Amino acid sequence: MSKPKVVITRRIPDTALRMIEVKANVFIWDYEDVPIPRDILLKECREASGIFTNVGDLIDHQLFENSPKLKVVSTMAVGFDNIDIQEATKRGIRVGHTPGILSETTADLTFALLMATARRIVEATDYIKEGKWKSWSPMLLTGQDVYGAVIGIIGMGRIGEGVARRALGFGMKILYHNRNRLPDTEEKLNTSYRSLDDLVKESDYVVMLAPSTPETYKMIGERELALMKPNAIFINASRGTNVDENALYSALKEKRIWAAGLDVFENEPLSSQHPLMSLPNVLATPHIGSATISTRTKMAVLTSQNLLLGLEDKPLIHCVNFNSQDSTTLV
Ligand code: GLV
């Protein structure tokens, strides 16, 4: 029997690639930095039974329509907002993702963004590199305190919990907002629930970790930014669509809030010419929340495992739209 065809949309670690090559004929878009062009994706998927996809690839109605043999879409991410899940489900196509294994790594990056923004670490490094350091000065590059401050976490999932655990070590008062209240988490992590308005009013650090859904679209907009304290720092490590970037730009430019640390943007990759990048009080990273060698390798292997199970019509380890092997998978 001939092997099924699999399309892989980016260069992936060798271990993960070899797992697939044993069982399938692989087309791989073997470039790290260049997304697969849409016409090539559509053409290659025409005969494909499986797709190993990545953040930013649009897996939509047109692609499903164009790929009659498709059984499984396996994304190397926890988020799946780039995939039309309803359409996949209608067609009986399983969608796999990689929750859990990236939570601590992403919580590390979120906290690193918070610390680096509060203490202006990138600006401070540039200050030396640019030859500006002439003397010790009492108010030079002064930032905001982290220890003992109030952190407000929007979206208390696994990553949010990881950030809350880190915040506990920094003596922070922890507030959270979530689509439903979590009494166990409140007790375990000494966190208090707030409405979104109260959370943004009371927090020194507003940390966005909610998934991208119709309910969270531009959840932080002009109104919420206007409620924040002048010393507030906004951190986003979830999805760029959760914030109104124009409103954020104005609030930062007019110093109505103090700074922002952003790992995600409405349109990625973000251009260096984007207005946000002209502001000294913006610290930005290119969507690297889960980017450690170990975590990205584990994610690639899990994505391959989900993919191979889907090719064999078996339950995936973590499936978004049908039963999983792991009953703890959150949809
Ligand atoms: C990355 O953003 C992910 O969803 O894993």
Short mmCIF file of C-alpha atoms and ligand atoms in Angstrom, two decimals, residues 55 76-80 98 102 238-239 264 287 290 299, ligand 1:
data_model
loop_
_atom_site.label_atom_id
_atom_site.label_comp_id
_atom_site.label_asym_id
_atom_site.label_seq_id
_atom_site.Cartn_x
_atom_site.Cartn_y
_atom_site.Cartn_z
CA VAL A 55 1.16 29.53 13.85
CA MET A 76 2.64 22.86 16.56
CA ALA A 77 0.97 25.27 18.97
CA VAL A 78 -1.53 25.35 21.78
CA GLY A 79 -3.57 28.05 20.01
CA PHE A 80 -5.61 27.08 16.96
CA THR A 98 0.13 20.84 21.90
CA LEU A 102 4.68 24.71 26.66
CA SER A 238 -1.40 35.33 23.94
CA ARG A 239 -2.68 36.70 20.63
CA VAL A 264 2.24 38.85 19.81
CA HIS A 287 6.16 35.51 19.11
CA SER A 290 7.40 28.73 23.83
CA MET A 299 6.09 20.34 20.70
C1 GLV B 1 1.83 29.83 20.26
O1 GLV B 1 1.45 30.95 20.19
C2 GLV B 1 0.98 28.74 20.58
O2 GLV B 1 -0.25 28.89 20.49
O3 GLV B 1 1.51 27.68 20.94
#
